[in-house]
Amino acid sequence: MNFNIIRAARAVLNVTNLEESRRFYVHALGFIETESDDKHIYLRGLEEHTHHSLVLKKSDEPSVEAISYKVFAEEDLDTLSAFFTEKGYRIKWMGSGSQKAIGRTLRVQDVSGLPLEFFATMDPVDRLLQRYDLYKGAKVQRIDHFNCAVTDVEKAYNFYINELGFACSEYTTADDEKIWAAWLHRKPTVHDVAFMNGVGPRLHHVGFWLSDPMSVIHTCDVLASLGYGSSIERGPGRHGLSNAFFLYLRDPDGHRIELYNGDYLTSDPDFKPVKWDLDDPMRQTFWGHAAPDCWFNEASTVLDIHTGQAVETGDPKLEKKKPTIII
Ligand SMILES: [Fe+2]
């Protein structure tokens, strides 16, 4: 391939009430509000040096407009456009200036139907890493990854590995060695995107990096103090897969956010992907306790980049038993 995808860089989520979203993301979780207007809130973590990593857009229904990757250079966008077009995908250019703070942007529905976006440039802003006086809530540092439910993980895995240049850090297989879930990366951590077998395409969660596990614990205290106890869906705990400390939250519209800390370096080309057996309970939660059913069953609707309508989901026709999403 002749393009260079750098990392997961932003998500564009549609929400129904910007004030409620602001209270949750800014006042409770401590995201930095870079800018806002009557239809958008642009948020970033304390470590981030670009305008935003999360856009909340006012809408009638909650949904996902795009999950977005930063590429190395402007030319990569043209190469990606040619690549997808040659493969028969209908791409869409978002003109420079059509979106706040971001340059020319390419969108495409990926092999699973997920609304992908690629961009090369975003307006720089002050990095607030050492403005400890501004730290509050979860003290969110940066965006880390997307996690998506798709009906055919092997198809997604093959496309991202063979065509888009991702590498696999960890994966789950069943007895027949079919891949049920995969953690794929461009930046040298465990993942930029994970695919899980389930009703899809849907966005399961956006993961944000925290500086340490105590920040996860502190987040729970802050959320409880502010009356957000019911927003805590799963955790805190440690994943077997990725080894990361985690906390899953549901925002006021039901979008799932993961607060995440403590995975590991994956830069070496001879790193061997870690294989997990579907029957191993430690892969989901290292400590062995079960996740709630809603974590398996519920995820965010994704939109068609051309029509703006919800993408129809498919069912991988797993056995009728729960869970419907298998990691
Ligand atoms: Fe995650």
CSV table of C-alpha atoms and ligand atoms in Angstrom, one decimal:
chain,number,residue,atom,x,y,z
A,1,MET,CA,0.0,0.0,0.0
A,2,ASN,CA,1.1,3.5,-0.7
A,3,PHE,CA,-0.6,5.3,2.2
A,4,ASN,CA,0.3,5.7,5.8
A,5,ILE,CA,-2.5,5.7,8.4
A,6,ILE,CA,-1.1,7.0,11.7
A,7,ARG,CA,-3.7,6.4,14.4
A,8,ALA,CA,-7.3,6.6,15.5
A,9,ALA,CA,-7.9,10.3,15.8
A,10,ARG,CA,-11.5,11.4,16.3
A,11,ALA,CA,-15.1,10.3,16.5
A,12,VAL,CA,-18.1,12.3,15.4
A,13,LEU,CA,-21.1,11.3,17.5
A,14,ASN,CA,-24.7,12.6,17.2
A,15,VAL,CA,-26.3,13.5,20.5
A,16,THR,CA,-29.7,14.8,21.4
A,17,ASN,CA,-28.9,17.4,24.1
A,18,LEU,CA,-25.7,19.4,24.0
A,19,GLU,CA,-26.1,20.7,27.5
A,20,GLU,CA,-26.5,17.3,29.0
A,21,SER,CA,-23.5,16.1,27.0
A,22,ARG,CA,-21.4,19.0,28.2
A,23,ARG,CA,-22.3,18.2,31.8
A,24,PHE,CA,-21.2,14.6,31.3
A,25,TYR,CA,-18.1,15.0,29.2
A,26,VAL,CA,-16.7,18.3,30.4
A,27,HIS,CA,-17.9,18.8,34.0
A,28,ALA,CA,-17.9,15.1,35.0
A,29,LEU,CA,-15.2,13.5,32.9
A,30,GLY,CA,-12.9,16.5,32.5
A,31,PHE,CA,-12.6,16.7,28.7
A,32,ILE,CA,-11.3,20.0,27.5
A,33,GLU,CA,-13.9,22.0,25.5
A,34,THR,CA,-11.9,23.5,22.8
A,35,GLU,CA,-14.8,25.2,21.1
A,36,SER,CA,-18.5,25.0,20.7
A,37,ASP,CA,-21.5,26.5,18.9
A,38,ASP,CA,-25.2,25.9,19.0
A,39,LYS,CA,-24.8,22.6,17.1
A,40,HIS,CA,-21.4,21.2,18.1
A,41,ILE,CA,-19.1,20.7,21.0
A,42,TYR,CA,-15.4,20.0,20.2
A,43,LEU,CA,-13.6,18.1,22.9
A,44,ARG,CA,-10.0,17.0,23.5
A,45,GLY,CA,-7.9,15.3,26.1
A,46,LEU,CA,-5.2,17.1,28.2
A,47,GLU,CA,-2.4,15.6,26.2
A,48,GLU,CA,-3.8,16.4,22.8
A,49,HIS,CA,-2.2,19.1,20.6
A,50,THR,CA,-4.9,19.2,18.0
A,51,HIS,CA,-8.2,20.9,18.1
A,52,HIS,CA,-10.4,17.9,19.1
A,53,SER,CA,-10.7,14.1,19.3
A,54,LEU,CA,-14.4,14.0,19.9
A,55,VAL,CA,-17.2,16.0,18.1
A,56,LEU,CA,-20.7,16.0,19.6
A,57,LYS,CA,-23.3,17.1,17.1
A,58,LYS,CA,-26.8,18.1,18.0
A,59,SER,CA,-29.3,15.7,16.3
A,60,ASP,CA,-32.7,14.3,16.8
A,61,GLU,CA,-31.4,10.8,17.3
A,62,PRO,CA,-28.1,9.5,18.8
A,63,SER,CA,-25.9,7.9,16.1
A,64,VAL,CA,-22.3,7.7,14.8
A,65,GLU,CA,-21.4,9.9,11.8
A,66,ALA,CA,-17.8,8.9,11.5
A,67,ILE,CA,-14.8,7.2,13.1
A,68,SER,CA,-11.7,8.9,11.9
A,69,TYR,CA,-8.1,8.1,11.3
A,70,LYS,CA,-5.3,10.6,10.9
A,71,VAL,CA,-2.9,9.9,7.9
A,72,PHE,CA,0.7,11.0,7.7
A,73,ALA,CA,0.4,13.5,4.8
A,74,GLU,CA,-2.1,15.1,2.5
A,75,GLU,CA,-1.0,12.8,-0.4
A,76,ASP,CA,-2.1,9.8,1.6
A,77,LEU,CA,-5.7,11.0,1.2
A,78,ASP,CA,-5.4,10.9,-2.6
A,79,THR,CA,-3.8,7.5,-2.5
A,80,LEU,CA,-6.6,6.2,-0.2
A,81,SER,CA,-9.2,7.7,-2.4
A,82,ALA,CA,-7.8,6.0,-5.5
A,83,PHE,CA,-7.4,2.7,-3.5
A,84,PHE,CA,-11.0,2.6,-2.3
A,85,THR,CA,-12.4,3.8,-5.7
A,86,GLU,CA,-10.5,1.0,-7.5
A,87,LYS,CA,-11.9,-1.5,-5.1
A,88,GLY,CA,-15.4,-0.3,-5.9
A,89,TYR,CA,-16.2,1.7,-2.8
A,90,ARG,CA,-18.1,5.0,-3.2
A,91,ILE,CA,-15.9,7.6,-1.5
A,92,LYS,CA,-17.0,11.1,-0.4
A,93,TRP,CA,-14.8,14.2,0.0
A,94,MET,CA,-15.6,16.6,2.7
A,95,GLY,CA,-14.3,19.9,1.4
A,96,SER,CA,-11.6,21.8,3.2
A,97,GLY,CA,-13.4,24.2,5.5
A,98,SER,CA,-16.6,22.2,5.6
A,99,GLN,CA,-15.8,21.0,9.1
A,100,LYS,CA,-14.4,23.0,11.9
A,101,ALA,CA,-10.6,22.9,12.4
A,102,ILE,CA,-10.0,20.0,10.1
A,103,GLY,CA,-8.5,19.9,6.5
A,104,ARG,CA,-9.6,18.0,3.5
A,105,THR,CA,-11.4,14.8,4.6
A,106,LEU,CA,-12.1,11.5,2.9
A,107,ARG,CA,-15.1,9.4,4.0
A,108,VAL,CA,-15.9,5.8,2.9
A,109,GLN,CA,-18.1,3.0,4.2
A,110,ASP,CA,-15.7,0.3,5.0
A,111,VAL,CA,-15.9,-3.5,4.2
A,112,SER,CA,-18.2,-4.0,7.2
A,113,GLY,CA,-20.3,-0.9,6.6
A,114,LEU,CA,-18.7,1.3,9.2
A,115,PRO,CA,-18.4,5.1,8.4
A,116,LEU,CA,-14.7,5.7,8.1
A,117,GLU,CA,-13.0,9.0,7.8
A,118,PHE,CA,-9.4,10.0,7.0
A,119,PHE,CA,-7.7,13.4,7.4
A,120,ALA,CA,-4.2,14.7,7.4
A,121,THR,CA,-4.4,18.1,9.2
A,122,MET,CA,-6.2,19.6,12.1
A,123,ASP,CA,-5.7,23.0,13.7
A,124,PRO,CA,-3.1,23.0,16.5
A,125,VAL,CA,-4.0,24.0,20.0
A,126,ASP,CA,-2.2,24.3,23.3
A,127,ARG,CA,-1.2,21.0,24.8
A,128,LEU,CA,-2.4,21.0,28.4
A,129,LEU,CA,-0.5,18.0,29.7
A,130,GLN,CA,1.3,20.0,32.4
A,131,ARG,CA,-1.6,22.3,33.2
A,132,TYR,CA,-2.4,20.2,36.3
A,133,ASP,CA,-4.5,23.0,37.5
A,134,LEU,CA,-7.0,22.1,34.8
A,135,TYR,CA,-7.1,18.4,35.6
A,136,LYS,CA,-10.5,17.2,36.8
A,137,GLY,CA,-12.8,14.2,36.6
A,138,ALA,CA,-11.2,11.3,34.7
A,139,LYS,CA,-8.4,13.6,33.6
A,140,VAL,CA,-8.8,12.2,30.0
A,141,GLN,CA,-5.5,12.3,28.2
A,142,ARG,CA,-6.2,11.3,24.6
A,143,ILE,CA,-8.3,9.2,22.3
A,144,ASP,CA,-7.0,5.6,22.0
A,145,HIS,CA,-9.3,3.3,20.0
A,146,PHE,CA,-12.6,2.4,18.5
A,147,ASN,CA,-14.3,-0.9,19.1
A,148,CYS,CA,-16.9,-2.1,16.5
A,149,ALA,CA,-19.4,-4.9,16.2
A,150,VAL,CA,-19.4,-6.5,12.8
A,151,THR,CA,-21.0,-9.5,11.3
A,152,ASP,CA,-17.9,-11.0,9.8
A,153,VAL,CA,-14.7,-10.4,11.8
A,154,GLU,CA,-12.5,-12.4,9.5
A,155,LYS,CA,-13.5,-10.3,6.5
A,156,ALA,CA,-12.8,-7.1,8.5
A,157,TYR,CA,-9.5,-8.6,9.8
A,158,ASN,CA,-8.3,-9.5,6.3
A,159,PHE,CA,-9.2,-6.1,4.8
A,160,TYR,CA,-7.5,-4.1,7.6
A,161,ILE,CA,-4.4,-6.4,7.7
A,162,ASN,CA,-3.9,-7.0,4.0
A,163,GLU,CA,-5.2,-3.8,2.5
A,164,LEU,CA,-5.0,-1.1,5.0
A,165,GLY,CA,-1.7,-2.1,6.7
A,166,PHE,CA,-2.9,-2.7,10.2
A,167,ALA,CA,-1.2,-5.3,12.5
A,168,CYS,CA,-2.8,-7.7,14.9
A,169,SER,CA,-1.9,-7.6,18.6
A,170,GLU,CA,-4.4,-10.0,20.0
A,171,TYR,CA,-7.3,-12.2,18.8
A,172,THR,CA,-9.9,-14.7,19.9
A,173,THR,CA,-10.6,-17.9,18.1
A,174,ALA,CA,-13.2,-20.7,18.5
A,175,ASP,CA,-12.5,-24.4,18.2
A,176,ASP,CA,-12.6,-24.2,14.4
A,177,GLU,CA,-9.8,-21.5,14.5
A,178,LYS,CA,-12.2,-18.9,13.0
A,179,ILE,CA,-11.4,-15.4,14.3
A,180,TRP,CA,-14.2,-14.1,16.5
A,181,ALA,CA,-12.6,-10.9,17.6
A,182,ALA,CA,-9.4,-9.0,16.7
A,183,TRP,CA,-7.4,-6.1,18.1
A,184,LEU,CA,-5.6,-4.2,15.3
A,185,HIS,CA,-3.2,-1.3,15.4
A,186,ARG,CA,-1.3,1.3,13.4
A,187,LYS,CA,0.2,3.2,16.4
A,188,PRO,CA,2.4,1.0,18.5
A,189,THR,CA,-0.1,0.1,21.2
A,190,VAL,CA,-2.6,-2.8,21.4
A,191,HIS,CA,-5.1,-1.3,19.1
A,192,ASP,CA,-6.6,1.6,17.1
A,193,VAL,CA,-9.6,-0.5,16.3
A,194,ALA,CA,-11.1,-3.8,17.6
A,195,PHE,CA,-13.7,-5.9,15.8
A,196,MET,CA,-16.1,-8.1,17.7
A,197,ASN,CA,-18.5,-10.6,16.3
A,198,GLY,CA,-22.1,-9.4,16.7
A,199,VAL,CA,-25.0,-7.5,15.3
A,200,GLY,CA,-23.4,-4.9,13.1
A,201,PRO,CA,-22.1,-2.7,11.8
A,202,ARG,CA,-22.3,-0.8,15.1
A,203,LEU,CA,-19.9,1.2,17.2
A,204,HIS,CA,-19.5,-0.5,20.5
A,205,HIS,CA,-17.4,2.1,22.2
A,206,VAL,CA,-14.7,4.8,21.8
A,207,GLY,CA,-11.7,4.3,24.1
A,208,PHE,CA,-9.9,7.2,25.8
A,209,TRP,CA,-6.6,6.9,27.5
A,210,LEU,CA,-6.1,7.9,31.2
A,211,SER,CA,-2.7,8.4,32.8
A,212,ASP,CA,-3.1,5.7,35.5
A,213,PRO,CA,-5.5,3.2,37.1
A,214,MET,CA,-6.2,5.5,40.0
A,215,SER,CA,-7.7,8.0,37.6
A,216,VAL,CA,-10.3,5.2,36.7
A,217,ILE,CA,-11.1,4.8,40.4
A,218,HIS,CA,-11.3,8.5,41.0
A,219,THR,CA,-13.7,8.8,38.0
A,220,CYS,CA,-16.1,6.4,39.7
A,221,ASP,CA,-16.1,8.6,42.8
A,222,VAL,CA,-16.7,11.8,40.8
A,223,LEU,CA,-19.4,10.2,38.8
A,224,ALA,CA,-21.2,8.9,41.9
A,225,SER,CA,-20.9,12.4,43.6
A,226,LEU,CA,-22.5,14.0,40.6
A,227,GLY,CA,-25.4,11.5,40.4
A,228,TYR,CA,-24.0,9.6,37.4
A,229,GLY,CA,-23.7,6.2,39.2
A,230,SER,CA,-26.1,4.6,36.7
A,231,SER,CA,-23.8,5.7,33.9
A,232,ILE,CA,-21.2,3.2,35.1
A,233,GLU,CA,-21.9,0.1,33.0
A,234,ARG,CA,-18.9,-2.2,33.6
A,235,GLY,CA,-15.8,-2.1,35.7
A,236,PRO,CA,-13.5,-0.9,36.9
A,237,GLY,CA,-11.5,-4.0,36.1
A,238,ARG,CA,-8.6,-5.4,34.1
A,239,HIS,CA,-9.0,-7.0,30.7
A,240,GLY,CA,-7.2,-10.2,29.9
A,241,LEU,CA,-7.1,-9.1,26.3
A,242,SER,CA,-4.8,-6.0,26.1
A,243,ASN,CA,-4.0,-6.2,29.9
A,244,ALA,CA,-5.6,-2.8,30.2
A,245,PHE,CA,-7.4,-1.4,33.2
A,246,PHE,CA,-10.9,-0.4,32.1
A,247,LEU,CA,-14.2,1.4,32.9
A,248,TYR,CA,-17.1,1.5,30.6
A,249,LEU,CA,-19.6,4.4,30.8
A,250,ARG,CA,-22.8,5.2,29.0
A,251,ASP,CA,-23.2,8.9,28.0
A,252,PRO,CA,-26.6,10.6,28.3
A,253,ASP,CA,-27.5,9.3,24.8
A,254,GLY,CA,-26.3,5.7,25.5
A,255,HIS,CA,-23.0,6.0,23.5
A,256,ARG,CA,-20.4,3.9,25.3
A,257,ILE,CA,-17.1,5.4,26.3
A,258,GLU,CA,-14.3,3.3,27.7
A,259,LEU,CA,-11.7,4.9,30.0
A,260,TYR,CA,-8.6,2.8,29.5
A,261,ASN,CA,-5.0,2.6,30.9
A,262,GLY,CA,-2.1,0.2,30.9
A,263,ASP,CA,-1.7,-1.7,27.7
A,264,TYR,CA,1.7,-2.3,26.1
A,265,LEU,CA,4.1,-1.6,23.3
A,266,THR,CA,3.6,-3.4,19.9
A,267,SER,CA,6.1,-1.7,17.7
A,268,ASP,CA,8.4,-4.7,17.0
A,269,PRO,CA,7.7,-6.4,13.6
A,270,ASP,CA,8.4,-9.8,15.2
A,271,PHE,CA,5.8,-9.3,17.9
A,272,LYS,CA,3.6,-12.4,17.9
A,273,PRO,CA,-0.2,-11.8,18.2
A,274,VAL,CA,-1.6,-13.1,21.4
A,275,LYS,CA,-4.3,-15.8,20.9
A,276,TRP,CA,-7.2,-16.2,23.3
A,277,ASP,CA,-9.6,-19.1,23.4
A,278,LEU,CA,-13.3,-18.3,23.2
A,279,ASP,CA,-13.9,-20.4,26.3
A,280,ASP,CA,-11.3,-18.6,28.4
A,281,PRO,CA,-13.2,-16.3,30.9
A,282,MET,CA,-10.1,-14.4,31.7
A,283,ARG,CA,-9.9,-12.9,28.2
A,284,GLN,CA,-12.8,-10.5,28.9
A,285,THR,CA,-12.0,-9.7,32.5
A,286,PHE,CA,-8.8,-11.0,33.9
A,287,TRP,CA,-10.3,-11.3,37.3
A,288,GLY,CA,-13.0,-13.6,35.9
A,289,HIS,CA,-16.2,-11.8,36.7
A,290,ALA,CA,-18.9,-11.4,34.0
A,291,ALA,CA,-19.9,-8.3,32.1
A,292,PRO,CA,-23.5,-7.3,32.2
A,293,ASP,CA,-25.8,-8.3,29.3
A,294,CYS,CA,-26.3,-4.7,28.1
A,295,TRP,CA,-22.5,-4.5,27.4
A,296,PHE,CA,-22.9,-7.4,24.9
A,297,ASN,CA,-26.3,-6.4,23.5
A,298,GLU,CA,-26.2,-2.7,23.1
A,299,ALA,CA,-24.2,-0.5,20.7
A,300,SER,CA,-24.5,2.7,18.7
A,301,THR,CA,-26.1,3.0,15.3
A,302,VAL,CA,-23.8,4.1,12.5
A,303,LEU,CA,-24.8,6.3,9.6
A,304,ASP,CA,-24.4,6.0,5.8
A,305,ILE,CA,-21.9,8.6,4.7
A,306,HIS,CA,-23.9,9.4,1.6
A,307,THR,CA,-27.6,9.3,2.8
A,308,GLY,CA,-27.1,10.2,6.5
A,309,GLN,CA,-29.5,7.3,7.2
A,310,ALA,CA,-28.9,4.5,9.7
A,311,VAL,CA,-26.9,1.6,8.2
A,312,GLU,CA,-28.9,-1.6,8.2
A,313,THR,CA,-27.5,-4.1,10.5
A,314,GLY,CA,-27.0,-7.8,10.0
A,315,ASP,CA,-27.0,-10.7,12.5
A,316,PRO,CA,-24.0,-13.1,12.3
A,317,LYS,CA,-26.5,-15.8,13.1
A,318,LEU,CA,-24.8,-17.0,16.1
A,319,GLU,CA,-26.6,-19.4,18.4
A,320,LYS,CA,-29.5,-17.8,20.0
A,321,LYS,CA,-27.8,-17.9,23.4
A,322,LYS,CA,-26.3,-14.8,24.8
A,323,PRO,CA,-23.9,-13.1,24.5
A,324,THR,CA,-24.6,-11.6,21.1
A,325,ILE,CA,-21.2,-10.0,21.0
A,326,ILE,CA,-18.3,-12.3,21.6
A,327,ILE,CA,-14.9,-10.9,22.3
B,1,FE,FE,-11.9,-0.9,24.2
